[in-house]
Every structure is written in C-alpha cells, then in structure tokens.
Amino acid sequence: MKLIYTCCMVVGNEAENLRVAKEFARFVGISEGEVPVCPMLFLKEIDGDFLAGKVYPVEARLALLKACDELWYCGDGVTKDMVTEIVFAKEHNIPVRYVTRKELNLAQFKQGPNMLNQAIIEKLEKEVSAEKVEPIDQHINANGGTK
C-alpha cells in the first residue's frame, strides 16, 4: 500500500470542502486501496480553527508530503497552497495525480448499498475514460504561482 497525500481546496465553503475532503479520503482508501494522508481532515480535529482563518504551517504539510509516495489532488480549483504542495512534490520526484469529480462520483456509485443503477455506472465509466484532464503544469506559471 502507498501513502497518498491528498490535496484539495480549504478556502471557501468550509462544510462543502470538508465533505469533499472526506469523500476524497474514502476514494483513496476504499476505492483505490491506498492509505490516505489528509492534513485537512486531521488538522481540523487537532485545531478546530484550522479552516477559520488559521493556516497550518506549510513546512508541516510539506514534511508530511515528503513522507508520502504520491500526491493526489481534486476539486474545482487550485489554491496557492495546493500549487506549493504540487510544485514541492514534482521537485522531489513524488508522482502527482489529478482525480476528477466524475471519478469520485463513479466510485461513490459503485460503493452504494444497492450498486445503484448499472446504466448510470456505465455512463460515468465512459465519461471518466473519455475525459481529457489538463495537467497541473497549465495552471502554474514559471515562478510557481497560479495563472
């Protein structure tokens, strides 16, 4: 099993972002069979104000990342902190993977208590396999900032 550092948005809608982070951790752990390392989730438990304006030191997150085998990120956007983590991973030859929302949805449907509707699963599988994913490099300018 690999240690997978999960990276997703923290800013914005706290409740929704926590829901997505939990869904993403389940995806990594259950669907993919890897060990999710989710700073956003466990730091929230340590410091309840984590998402309310405080920023956990980037050095601490990067130390966790350095101990991981891969970095996976998901979400509808990429924050400055996410770019920092992704650039760090690339500089340290840690593989980076983008997980689409459709992949998360497909995994959730497959794990449903009644396996949901097979037609929905097949449709999502086709969409996931046909989806063109932009590499993160298109979102990062030369000095590590977002475009």
PDB file of C-alpha atoms in Angstrom:
ATOM      1  CA  MET A   1       0.000   0.000   0.000  1.00  0.00           C
ATOM      2  CA  LYS A   2       1.109   3.506  -0.791  1.00  0.00           C
ATOM      3  CA  LEU A   3       0.789   6.613   1.372  1.00  0.00           C
ATOM      4  CA  ILE A   4      -1.213   9.100  -0.696  1.00  0.00           C
ATOM      5  CA  TYR A   5      -1.108  12.770   0.325  1.00  0.00           C
ATOM      6  CA  THR A   6      -4.491  14.254  -0.538  1.00  0.00           C
ATOM      7  CA  CYS A   7      -4.692  17.847  -1.594  1.00  0.00           C
ATOM      8  CA  CYS A   8      -7.944  19.761  -2.069  1.00  0.00           C
ATOM      9  CA  MET A   9      -9.361  23.232  -1.537  1.00  0.00           C
ATOM     10  CA  VAL A  10      -9.624  24.574   2.001  1.00  0.00           C
ATOM     11  CA  VAL A  11     -10.873  28.099   1.316  1.00  0.00           C
ATOM     12  CA  GLY A  12     -14.480  28.974   0.564  1.00  0.00           C
ATOM     13  CA  ASN A  13     -17.399  26.849   1.718  1.00  0.00           C
ATOM     14  CA  GLU A  14     -15.959  25.052   4.771  1.00  0.00           C
ATOM     15  CA  ALA A  15     -18.742  22.478   5.136  1.00  0.00           C
ATOM     16  CA  GLU A  16     -18.671  21.544   1.439  1.00  0.00           C
ATOM     17  CA  ASN A  17     -14.870  21.417   1.340  1.00  0.00           C
ATOM     18  CA  LEU A  18     -14.782  19.112   4.378  1.00  0.00           C
ATOM     19  CA  ARG A  19     -17.392  16.873   2.742  1.00  0.00           C
ATOM     20  CA  VAL A  20     -15.303  16.677  -0.447  1.00  0.00           C
ATOM     21  CA  ALA A  21     -12.114  16.010   1.570  1.00  0.00           C
ATOM     22  CA  LYS A  22     -13.831  13.095   3.356  1.00  0.00           C
ATOM     23  CA  GLU A  23     -15.190  11.757   0.060  1.00  0.00           C
ATOM     24  CA  PHE A  24     -11.705  12.046  -1.446  1.00  0.00           C
ATOM     25  CA  ALA A  25     -10.141  10.198   1.520  1.00  0.00           C
ATOM     26  CA  ARG A  26     -12.714   7.400   1.124  1.00  0.00           C
ATOM     27  CA  PHE A  27     -11.906   7.246  -2.594  1.00  0.00           C
ATOM     28  CA  VAL A  28      -8.178   6.857  -1.879  1.00  0.00           C
ATOM     29  CA  GLY A  29      -8.677   4.360   0.947  1.00  0.00           C
ATOM     30  CA  ILE A  30     -11.616   2.272  -0.181  1.00  0.00           C
ATOM     31  CA  SER A  31     -11.792   2.545  -3.974  1.00  0.00           C
ATOM     32  CA  GLU A  32      -8.071   2.660  -4.647  1.00  0.00           C
ATOM     33  CA  GLY A  33      -6.863   0.586  -1.677  1.00  0.00           C
ATOM     34  CA  GLU A  34      -4.193   3.064  -0.607  1.00  0.00           C
ATOM     35  CA  VAL A  35      -3.598   4.913   2.677  1.00  0.00           C
ATOM     36  CA  PRO A  36      -4.915   8.487   2.564  1.00  0.00           C
ATOM     37  CA  VAL A  37      -2.864  11.161   4.326  1.00  0.00           C
ATOM     38  CA  CYS A  38      -5.342  14.018   4.707  1.00  0.00           C
ATOM     39  CA  PRO A  39      -3.914  17.025   6.540  1.00  0.00           C
ATOM     40  CA  MET A  40      -7.119  18.975   6.021  1.00  0.00           C
ATOM     41  CA  LEU A  41      -9.113  16.395   7.977  1.00  0.00           C
ATOM     42  CA  PHE A  42      -6.831  15.527  10.852  1.00  0.00           C
ATOM     43  CA  LEU A  43      -5.586  19.082  11.367  1.00  0.00           C
ATOM     44  CA  LYS A  44      -9.226  20.146  11.675  1.00  0.00           C
ATOM     45  CA  GLU A  45      -9.548  17.656  14.526  1.00  0.00           C
ATOM     46  CA  ILE A  46      -6.403  18.948  16.227  1.00  0.00           C
ATOM     47  CA  ASP A  47      -7.189  22.634  15.721  1.00  0.00           C
ATOM     48  CA  GLY A  48     -10.886  23.451  15.320  1.00  0.00           C
ATOM     49  CA  ASP A  49      -9.973  26.885  13.983  1.00  0.00           C
ATOM     50  CA  PHE A  50      -7.859  25.410  11.190  1.00  0.00           C
ATOM     51  CA  LEU A  51     -10.309  26.428   8.486  1.00  0.00           C
ATOM     52  CA  ALA A  52     -11.447  29.599  10.221  1.00  0.00           C
ATOM     53  CA  GLY A  53      -8.560  31.789   9.195  1.00  0.00           C
ATOM     54  CA  LYS A  54      -5.594  29.956  10.644  1.00  0.00           C
ATOM     55  CA  VAL A  55      -3.214  28.333   8.208  1.00  0.00           C
ATOM     56  CA  TYR A  56      -1.305  25.297   9.392  1.00  0.00           C
ATOM     57  CA  PRO A  57       2.363  25.920   8.634  1.00  0.00           C
ATOM     58  CA  VAL A  58       3.263  24.926   5.118  1.00  0.00           C
ATOM     59  CA  GLU A  59       6.501  23.415   6.435  1.00  0.00           C
ATOM     60  CA  ALA A  60       4.495  20.890   8.463  1.00  0.00           C
ATOM     61  CA  ARG A  61       2.361  19.926   5.460  1.00  0.00           C
ATOM     62  CA  LEU A  62       5.445  19.571   3.253  1.00  0.00           C
ATOM     63  CA  ALA A  63       7.117  17.338   5.865  1.00  0.00           C
ATOM     64  CA  LEU A  64       4.062  15.072   5.703  1.00  0.00           C
ATOM     65  CA  LEU A  65       4.117  15.179   1.914  1.00  0.00           C
ATOM     66  CA  LYS A  66       7.797  14.242   1.807  1.00  0.00           C
ATOM     67  CA  ALA A  67       6.964  11.034   3.716  1.00  0.00           C
ATOM     68  CA  CYS A  68       4.295  10.058   1.168  1.00  0.00           C
ATOM     69  CA  ASP A  69       4.594   8.011  -2.007  1.00  0.00           C
ATOM     70  CA  GLU A  70       2.306  10.189  -4.138  1.00  0.00           C
ATOM     71  CA  LEU A  71       0.229  13.376  -4.095  1.00  0.00           C
ATOM     72  CA  TRP A  72      -3.311  13.270  -5.443  1.00  0.00           C
ATOM     73  CA  TYR A  73      -5.417  16.393  -5.767  1.00  0.00           C
ATOM     74  CA  CYS A  74      -9.023  17.026  -6.650  1.00  0.00           C
ATOM     75  CA  GLY A  75     -11.581  19.774  -6.722  1.00  0.00           C
ATOM     76  CA  ASP A  76     -12.900  22.531  -8.880  1.00  0.00           C
ATOM     77  CA  GLY A  77      -9.955  24.824  -8.277  1.00  0.00           C
ATOM     78  CA  VAL A  78      -6.323  25.006  -7.287  1.00  0.00           C
ATOM     79  CA  THR A  79      -5.292  27.291  -4.426  1.00  0.00           C
ATOM     80  CA  LYS A  80      -1.888  28.876  -3.819  1.00  0.00           C
ATOM     81  CA  ASP A  81      -1.196  26.327  -1.056  1.00  0.00           C
ATOM     82  CA  MET A  82      -2.135  23.457  -3.375  1.00  0.00           C
ATOM     83  CA  VAL A  83       0.277  24.811  -6.004  1.00  0.00           C
ATOM     84  CA  THR A  84       3.017  24.966  -3.351  1.00  0.00           C
ATOM     85  CA  GLU A  85       2.395  21.325  -2.430  1.00  0.00           C
ATOM     86  CA  ILE A  86       2.193  20.157  -6.063  1.00  0.00           C
ATOM     87  CA  VAL A  87       5.377  22.008  -7.065  1.00  0.00           C
ATOM     88  CA  PHE A  88       7.153  20.564  -3.985  1.00  0.00           C
ATOM     89  CA  ALA A  89       6.041  17.052  -4.957  1.00  0.00           C
ATOM     90  CA  LYS A  90       7.304  17.472  -8.507  1.00  0.00           C
ATOM     91  CA  GLU A  91      10.624  18.896  -7.291  1.00  0.00           C
ATOM     92  CA  HIS A  92      11.042  15.850  -5.034  1.00  0.00           C
ATOM     93  CA  ASN A  93      10.020  13.335  -7.733  1.00  0.00           C
ATOM     94  CA  ILE A  94       6.796  12.475  -5.922  1.00  0.00           C
ATOM     95  CA  PRO A  95       4.214  11.418  -8.530  1.00  0.00           C
ATOM     96  CA  VAL A  96       1.201  13.755  -8.845  1.00  0.00           C
ATOM     97  CA  ARG A  97      -2.274  12.661  -9.940  1.00  0.00           C
ATOM     98  CA  TYR A  98      -5.393  14.735 -10.575  1.00  0.00           C
ATOM     99  CA  VAL A  99      -8.644  12.998  -9.618  1.00  0.00           C
ATOM    100  CA  THR A 100     -11.729  14.358 -11.338  1.00  0.00           C
ATOM    101  CA  ARG A 101     -15.090  14.862  -9.645  1.00  0.00           C
ATOM    102  CA  LYS A 102     -16.503  12.286 -12.074  1.00  0.00           C
ATOM    103  CA  GLU A 103     -14.022   9.698 -10.767  1.00  0.00           C
ATOM    104  CA  LEU A 104     -15.154  10.441  -7.200  1.00  0.00           C
ATOM    105  CA  ASN A 105     -18.815  10.195  -8.234  1.00  0.00           C
ATOM    106  CA  LEU A 106     -18.232   6.927 -10.077  1.00  0.00           C
ATOM    107  CA  ALA A 107     -16.500   5.403  -7.046  1.00  0.00           C
ATOM    108  CA  GLN A 108     -19.353   6.544  -4.818  1.00  0.00           C
ATOM    109  CA  PHE A 109     -21.951   4.956  -7.129  1.00  0.00           C
ATOM    110  CA  LYS A 110     -20.035   1.680  -7.257  1.00  0.00           C
ATOM    111  CA  GLN A 111     -19.938   1.507  -3.457  1.00  0.00           C
ATOM    112  CA  GLY A 112     -23.626   2.269  -2.995  1.00  0.00           C
ATOM    113  CA  PRO A 113     -25.638  -0.181  -0.885  1.00  0.00           C
ATOM    114  CA  ASN A 114     -27.628  -1.415  -3.895  1.00  0.00           C
ATOM    115  CA  MET A 115     -24.945  -0.760  -6.515  1.00  0.00           C
ATOM    116  CA  LEU A 116     -27.399   1.861  -7.840  1.00  0.00           C
ATOM    117  CA  ASN A 117     -28.361   1.743 -11.483  1.00  0.00           C
ATOM    118  CA  GLN A 118     -25.903  -0.141 -13.699  1.00  0.00           C
ATOM    119  CA  ALA A 119     -26.697   2.222 -16.584  1.00  0.00           C
ATOM    120  CA  ILE A 120     -25.526   5.229 -14.506  1.00  0.00           C
ATOM    121  CA  ILE A 121     -22.303   3.410 -13.619  1.00  0.00           C
ATOM    122  CA  GLU A 122     -21.625   2.516 -17.255  1.00  0.00           C
ATOM    123  CA  LYS A 123     -22.310   6.101 -18.359  1.00  0.00           C
ATOM    124  CA  LEU A 124     -19.944   7.517 -15.742  1.00  0.00           C
ATOM    125  CA  GLU A 125     -17.257   4.977 -16.643  1.00  0.00           C
ATOM    126  CA  LYS A 126     -17.432   6.105 -20.290  1.00  0.00           C
ATOM    127  CA  GLU A 127     -17.263   9.767 -19.278  1.00  0.00           C
ATOM    128  CA  VAL A 128     -14.290   9.173 -16.968  1.00  0.00           C
ATOM    129  CA  SER A 129     -12.355   7.237 -19.611  1.00  0.00           C
ATOM    130  CA  ALA A 130     -13.118   9.873 -22.286  1.00  0.00           C
ATOM    131  CA  GLU A 131     -12.465  12.888 -20.061  1.00  0.00           C
ATOM    132  CA  LYS A 132      -9.444  14.934 -21.027  1.00  0.00           C
ATOM    133  CA  VAL A 133      -7.616  16.066 -17.909  1.00  0.00           C
ATOM    134  CA  GLU A 134      -5.398  19.141 -18.077  1.00  0.00           C
ATOM    135  CA  PRO A 135      -2.047  18.644 -16.389  1.00  0.00           C
ATOM    136  CA  ILE A 136      -1.345  20.913 -13.440  1.00  0.00           C
ATOM    137  CA  ASP A 137       1.543  22.470 -15.374  1.00  0.00           C
ATOM    138  CA  GLN A 138      -1.030  24.500 -17.333  1.00  0.00           C
ATOM    139  CA  HIS A 139      -2.172  26.120 -14.073  1.00  0.00           C
ATOM    140  CA  ILE A 140       1.256  27.041 -12.770  1.00  0.00           C
ATOM    141  CA  ASN A 141       3.370  29.834 -14.154  1.00  0.00           C
ATOM    142  CA  ALA A 142       7.147  29.743 -14.254  1.00  0.00           C
ATOM    143  CA  ASN A 143       7.620  31.070 -10.712  1.00  0.00           C
ATOM    144  CA  GLY A 144       5.200  28.649  -9.061  1.00  0.00           C
ATOM    145  CA  GLY A 145       2.112  30.876  -8.943  1.00  0.00           C
ATOM    146  CA  THR A 146      -1.303  30.144 -10.410  1.00  0.00           C
ATOM    147  CA  LYS A 147      -2.283  31.528 -13.786  1.00  0.00           C
TER     148      LYS A 147
END
